[in-house]
PDB file of C-alpha atoms in Angstrom:
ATOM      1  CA  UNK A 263       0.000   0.000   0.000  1.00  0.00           C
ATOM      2  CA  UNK A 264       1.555   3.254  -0.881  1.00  0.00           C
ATOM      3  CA  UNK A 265      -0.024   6.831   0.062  1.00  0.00           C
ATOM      4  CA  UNK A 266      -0.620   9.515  -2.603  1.00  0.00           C
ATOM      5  CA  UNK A 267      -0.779  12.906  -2.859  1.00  0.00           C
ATOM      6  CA  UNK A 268      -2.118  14.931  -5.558  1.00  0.00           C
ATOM      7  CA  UNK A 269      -3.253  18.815  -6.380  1.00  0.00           C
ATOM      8  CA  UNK A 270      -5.201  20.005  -8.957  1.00  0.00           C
ATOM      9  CA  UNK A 271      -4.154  23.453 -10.069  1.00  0.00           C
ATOM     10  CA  UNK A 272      -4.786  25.682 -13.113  1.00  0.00           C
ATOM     11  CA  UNK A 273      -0.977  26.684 -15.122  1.00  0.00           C
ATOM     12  CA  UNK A 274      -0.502  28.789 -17.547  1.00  0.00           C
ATOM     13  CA  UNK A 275       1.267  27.956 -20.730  1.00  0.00           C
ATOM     14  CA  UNK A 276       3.476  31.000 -22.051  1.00  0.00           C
ATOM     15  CA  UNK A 277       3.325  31.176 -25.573  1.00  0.00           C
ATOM     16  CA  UNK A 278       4.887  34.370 -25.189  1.00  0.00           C
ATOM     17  CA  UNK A 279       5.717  37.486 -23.269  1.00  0.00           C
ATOM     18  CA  UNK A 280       2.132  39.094 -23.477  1.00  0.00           C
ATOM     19  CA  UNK A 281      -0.488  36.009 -24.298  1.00  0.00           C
ATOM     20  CA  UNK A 282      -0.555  32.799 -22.276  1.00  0.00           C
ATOM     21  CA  UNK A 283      -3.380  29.891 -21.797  1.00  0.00           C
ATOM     22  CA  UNK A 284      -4.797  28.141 -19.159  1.00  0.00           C
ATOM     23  CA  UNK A 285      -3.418  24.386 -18.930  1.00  0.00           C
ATOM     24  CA  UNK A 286      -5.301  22.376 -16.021  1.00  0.00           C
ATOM     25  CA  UNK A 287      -3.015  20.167 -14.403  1.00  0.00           C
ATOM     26  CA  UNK A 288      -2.050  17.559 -11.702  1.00  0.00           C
ATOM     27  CA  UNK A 289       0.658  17.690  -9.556  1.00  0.00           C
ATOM     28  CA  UNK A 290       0.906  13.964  -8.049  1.00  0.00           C
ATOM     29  CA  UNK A 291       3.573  12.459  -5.334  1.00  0.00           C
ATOM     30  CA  UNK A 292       3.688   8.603  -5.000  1.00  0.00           C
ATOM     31  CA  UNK A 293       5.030   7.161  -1.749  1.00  0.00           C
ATOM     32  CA  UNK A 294       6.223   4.536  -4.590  1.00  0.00           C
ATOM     33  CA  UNK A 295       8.199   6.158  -6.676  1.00  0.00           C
ATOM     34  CA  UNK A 296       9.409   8.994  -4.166  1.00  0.00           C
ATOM     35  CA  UNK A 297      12.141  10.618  -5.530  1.00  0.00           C
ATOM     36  CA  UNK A 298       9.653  11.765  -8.210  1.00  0.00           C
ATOM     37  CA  UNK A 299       7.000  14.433  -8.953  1.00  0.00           C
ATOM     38  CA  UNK A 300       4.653  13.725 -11.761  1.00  0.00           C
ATOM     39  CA  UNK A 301       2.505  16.336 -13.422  1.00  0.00           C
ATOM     40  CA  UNK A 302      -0.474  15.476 -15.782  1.00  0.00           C
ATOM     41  CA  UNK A 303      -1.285  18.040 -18.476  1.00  0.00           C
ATOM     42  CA  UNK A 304      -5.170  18.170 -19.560  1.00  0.00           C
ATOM     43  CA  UNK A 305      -4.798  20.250 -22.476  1.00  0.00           C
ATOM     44  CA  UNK A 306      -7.277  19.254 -25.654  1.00  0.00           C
ATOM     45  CA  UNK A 307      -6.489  15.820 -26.515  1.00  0.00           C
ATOM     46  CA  UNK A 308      -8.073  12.516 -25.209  1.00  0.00           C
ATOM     47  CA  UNK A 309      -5.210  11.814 -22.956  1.00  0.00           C
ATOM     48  CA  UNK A 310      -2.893  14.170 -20.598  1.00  0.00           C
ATOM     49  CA  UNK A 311       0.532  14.946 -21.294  1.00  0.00           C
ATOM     50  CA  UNK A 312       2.786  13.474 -18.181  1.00  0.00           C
ATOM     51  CA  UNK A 313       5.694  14.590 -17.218  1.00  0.00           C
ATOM     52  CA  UNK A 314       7.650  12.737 -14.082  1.00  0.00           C
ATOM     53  CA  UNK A 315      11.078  14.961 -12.548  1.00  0.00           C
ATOM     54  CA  UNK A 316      12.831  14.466  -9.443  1.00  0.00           C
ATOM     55  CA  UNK A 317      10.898  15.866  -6.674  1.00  0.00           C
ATOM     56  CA  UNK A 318      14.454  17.722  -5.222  1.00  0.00           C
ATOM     57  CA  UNK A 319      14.647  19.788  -8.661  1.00  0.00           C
ATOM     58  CA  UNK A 320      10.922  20.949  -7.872  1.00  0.00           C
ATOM     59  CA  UNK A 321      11.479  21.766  -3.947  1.00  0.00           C
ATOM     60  CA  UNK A 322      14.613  23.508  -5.263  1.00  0.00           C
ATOM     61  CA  UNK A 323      13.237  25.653  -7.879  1.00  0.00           C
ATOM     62  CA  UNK A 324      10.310  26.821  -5.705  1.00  0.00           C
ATOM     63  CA  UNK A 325      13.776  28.800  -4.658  1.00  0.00           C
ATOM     64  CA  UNK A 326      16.222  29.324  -6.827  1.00  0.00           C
ATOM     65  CA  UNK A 327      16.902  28.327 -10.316  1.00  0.00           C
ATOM     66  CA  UNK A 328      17.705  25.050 -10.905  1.00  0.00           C
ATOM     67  CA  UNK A 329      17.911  22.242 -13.284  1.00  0.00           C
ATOM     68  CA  UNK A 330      19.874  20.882 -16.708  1.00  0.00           C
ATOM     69  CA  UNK A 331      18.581  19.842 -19.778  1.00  0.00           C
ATOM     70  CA  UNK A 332      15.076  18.840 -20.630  1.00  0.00           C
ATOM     71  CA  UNK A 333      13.340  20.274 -17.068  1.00  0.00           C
ATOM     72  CA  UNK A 334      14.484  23.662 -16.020  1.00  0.00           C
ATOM     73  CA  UNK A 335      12.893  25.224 -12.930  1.00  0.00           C
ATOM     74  CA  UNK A 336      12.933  28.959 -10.943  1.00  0.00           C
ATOM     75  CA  UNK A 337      11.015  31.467  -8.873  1.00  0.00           C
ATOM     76  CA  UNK A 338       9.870  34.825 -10.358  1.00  0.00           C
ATOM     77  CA  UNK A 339       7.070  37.096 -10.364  1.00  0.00           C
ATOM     78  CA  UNK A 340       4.772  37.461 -12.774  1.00  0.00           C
ATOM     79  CA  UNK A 341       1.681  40.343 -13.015  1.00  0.00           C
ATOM     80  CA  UNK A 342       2.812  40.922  -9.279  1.00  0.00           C
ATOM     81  CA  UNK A 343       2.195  37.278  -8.386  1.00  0.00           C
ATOM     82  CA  UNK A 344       5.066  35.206  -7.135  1.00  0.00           C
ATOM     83  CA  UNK A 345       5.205  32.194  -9.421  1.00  0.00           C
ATOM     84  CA  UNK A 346       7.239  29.027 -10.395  1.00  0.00           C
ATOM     85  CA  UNK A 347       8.366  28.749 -13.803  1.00  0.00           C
ATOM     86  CA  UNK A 348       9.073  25.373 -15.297  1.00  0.00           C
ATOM     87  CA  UNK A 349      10.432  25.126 -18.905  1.00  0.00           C
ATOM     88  CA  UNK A 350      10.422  21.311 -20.273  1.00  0.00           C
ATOM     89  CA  UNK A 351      11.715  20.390 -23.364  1.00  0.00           C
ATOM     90  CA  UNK A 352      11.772  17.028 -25.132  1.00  0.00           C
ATOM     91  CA  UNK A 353      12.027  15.363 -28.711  1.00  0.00           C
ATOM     92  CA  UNK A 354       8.360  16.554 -29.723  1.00  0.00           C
ATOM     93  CA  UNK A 355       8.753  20.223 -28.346  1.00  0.00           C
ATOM     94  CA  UNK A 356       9.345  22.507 -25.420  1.00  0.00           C
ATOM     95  CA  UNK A 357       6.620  24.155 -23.556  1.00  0.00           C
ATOM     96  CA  UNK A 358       6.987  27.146 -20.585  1.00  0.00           C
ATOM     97  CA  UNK A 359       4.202  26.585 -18.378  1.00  0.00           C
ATOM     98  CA  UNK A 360       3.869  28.653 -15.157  1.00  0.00           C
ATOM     99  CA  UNK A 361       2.659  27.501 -11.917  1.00  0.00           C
ATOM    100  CA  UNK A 362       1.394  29.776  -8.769  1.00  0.00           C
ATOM    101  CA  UNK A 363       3.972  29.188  -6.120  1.00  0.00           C
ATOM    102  CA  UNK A 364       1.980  29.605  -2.988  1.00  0.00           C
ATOM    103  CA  UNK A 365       0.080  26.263  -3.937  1.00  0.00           C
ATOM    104  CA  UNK A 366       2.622  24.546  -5.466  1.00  0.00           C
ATOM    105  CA  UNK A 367       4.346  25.300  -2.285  1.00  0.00           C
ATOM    106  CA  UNK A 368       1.909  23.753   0.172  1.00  0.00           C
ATOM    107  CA  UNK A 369       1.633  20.719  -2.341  1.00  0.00           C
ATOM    108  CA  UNK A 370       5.407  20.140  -1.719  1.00  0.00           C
ATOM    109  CA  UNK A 371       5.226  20.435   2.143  1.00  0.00           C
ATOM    110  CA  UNK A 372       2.847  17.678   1.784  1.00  0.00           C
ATOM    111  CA  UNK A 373       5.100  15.719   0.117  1.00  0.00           C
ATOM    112  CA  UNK A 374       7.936  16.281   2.608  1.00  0.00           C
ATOM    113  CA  UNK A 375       5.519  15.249   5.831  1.00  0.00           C
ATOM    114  CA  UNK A 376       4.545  12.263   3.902  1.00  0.00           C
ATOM    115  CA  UNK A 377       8.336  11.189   2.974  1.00  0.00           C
ATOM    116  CA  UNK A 378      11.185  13.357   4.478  1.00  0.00           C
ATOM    117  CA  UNK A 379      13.920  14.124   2.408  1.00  0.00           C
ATOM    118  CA  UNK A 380      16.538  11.015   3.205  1.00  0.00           C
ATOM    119  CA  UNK A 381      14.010   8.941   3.550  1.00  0.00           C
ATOM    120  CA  UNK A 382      12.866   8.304  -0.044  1.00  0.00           C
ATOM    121  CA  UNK A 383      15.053   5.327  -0.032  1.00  0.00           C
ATOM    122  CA  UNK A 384      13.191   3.671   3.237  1.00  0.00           C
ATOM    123  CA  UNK A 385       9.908   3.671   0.962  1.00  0.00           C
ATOM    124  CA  UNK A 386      11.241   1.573  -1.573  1.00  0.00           C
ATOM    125  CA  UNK A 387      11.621  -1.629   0.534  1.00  0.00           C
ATOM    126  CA  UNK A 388      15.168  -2.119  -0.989  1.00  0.00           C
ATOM    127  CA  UNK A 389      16.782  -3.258   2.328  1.00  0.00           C
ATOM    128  CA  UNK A 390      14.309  -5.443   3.347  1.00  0.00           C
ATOM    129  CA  UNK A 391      14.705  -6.989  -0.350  1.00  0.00           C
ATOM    130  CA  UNK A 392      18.265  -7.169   0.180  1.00  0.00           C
ATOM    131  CA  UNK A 393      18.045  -8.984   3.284  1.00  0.00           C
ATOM    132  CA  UNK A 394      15.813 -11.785   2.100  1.00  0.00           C
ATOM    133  CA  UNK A 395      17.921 -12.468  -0.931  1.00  0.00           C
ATOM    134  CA  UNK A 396      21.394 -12.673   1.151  1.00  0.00           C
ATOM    135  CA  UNK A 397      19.237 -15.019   3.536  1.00  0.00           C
ATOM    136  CA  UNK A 398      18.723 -17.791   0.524  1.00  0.00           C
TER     137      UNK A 398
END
């Protein structure tokens, strides 16, 4: 059994510096997979676009920039309103999409109380596999 915890929140998707759209979304944390954040796009399509980062890169970029390659991450303000920008890029495009920090904020203290940082490791059993296979 594994414990979820999810947030549904409204981004918006720059398209650039003066027009952007609404882009519902879900942020998700697994107590199964938790090094990782996973956030489901519903934009106009039958299915959601997923995306799955490290959760660190997330709680990091709620702070500071952060972040290589295809998932880029920082704090800024926007229209007055503190917000968390997250660029991704991939083989089929790149997309800016900003997020309001305040609730992305409270989502991630969720996710810390549920699984402390150093801990992710504890939820994924991997000692307790370990032990049974050296006891064979």
């Amino acid at each position: 059994m594994y414990t979820v915890v999810e947030r549904e929140l409204e981004l918006r998707l720059v398209l650039s510096p003066e027009r952007a759209v609404a882009v519902p979304a879900r942020l998700s944390y697994r107590t199964d997979d938790p090094y990782a954040v996973h956030i489901a796009f519903h934009i106009d399509s039958l299915c959601p676009v997923d995306w799955t980062f490290a959760r660190e890169l997330l709680v990091e970029g709620v702070f500071r920039p952060c972040g290589d390659g295809d998932v880029r991450v920082w704090p800024t303000k926007a229209e007055g309103r503190c917000v968390v920008l997250m660029a991704l890029s991939s083989p089929a495009g790149e997309a800016l999409l900003e997020a309001p920090a305040a609730p992305v904020s409270a989502w991630l203290e969720r996710t810390l109380r549920v699984v402390p940082p150093g801990t992710e490791g504890e939820q994924l059993g991997l000692d307790d596999g370990l032990d049974r296979l050296l006891a064979q």
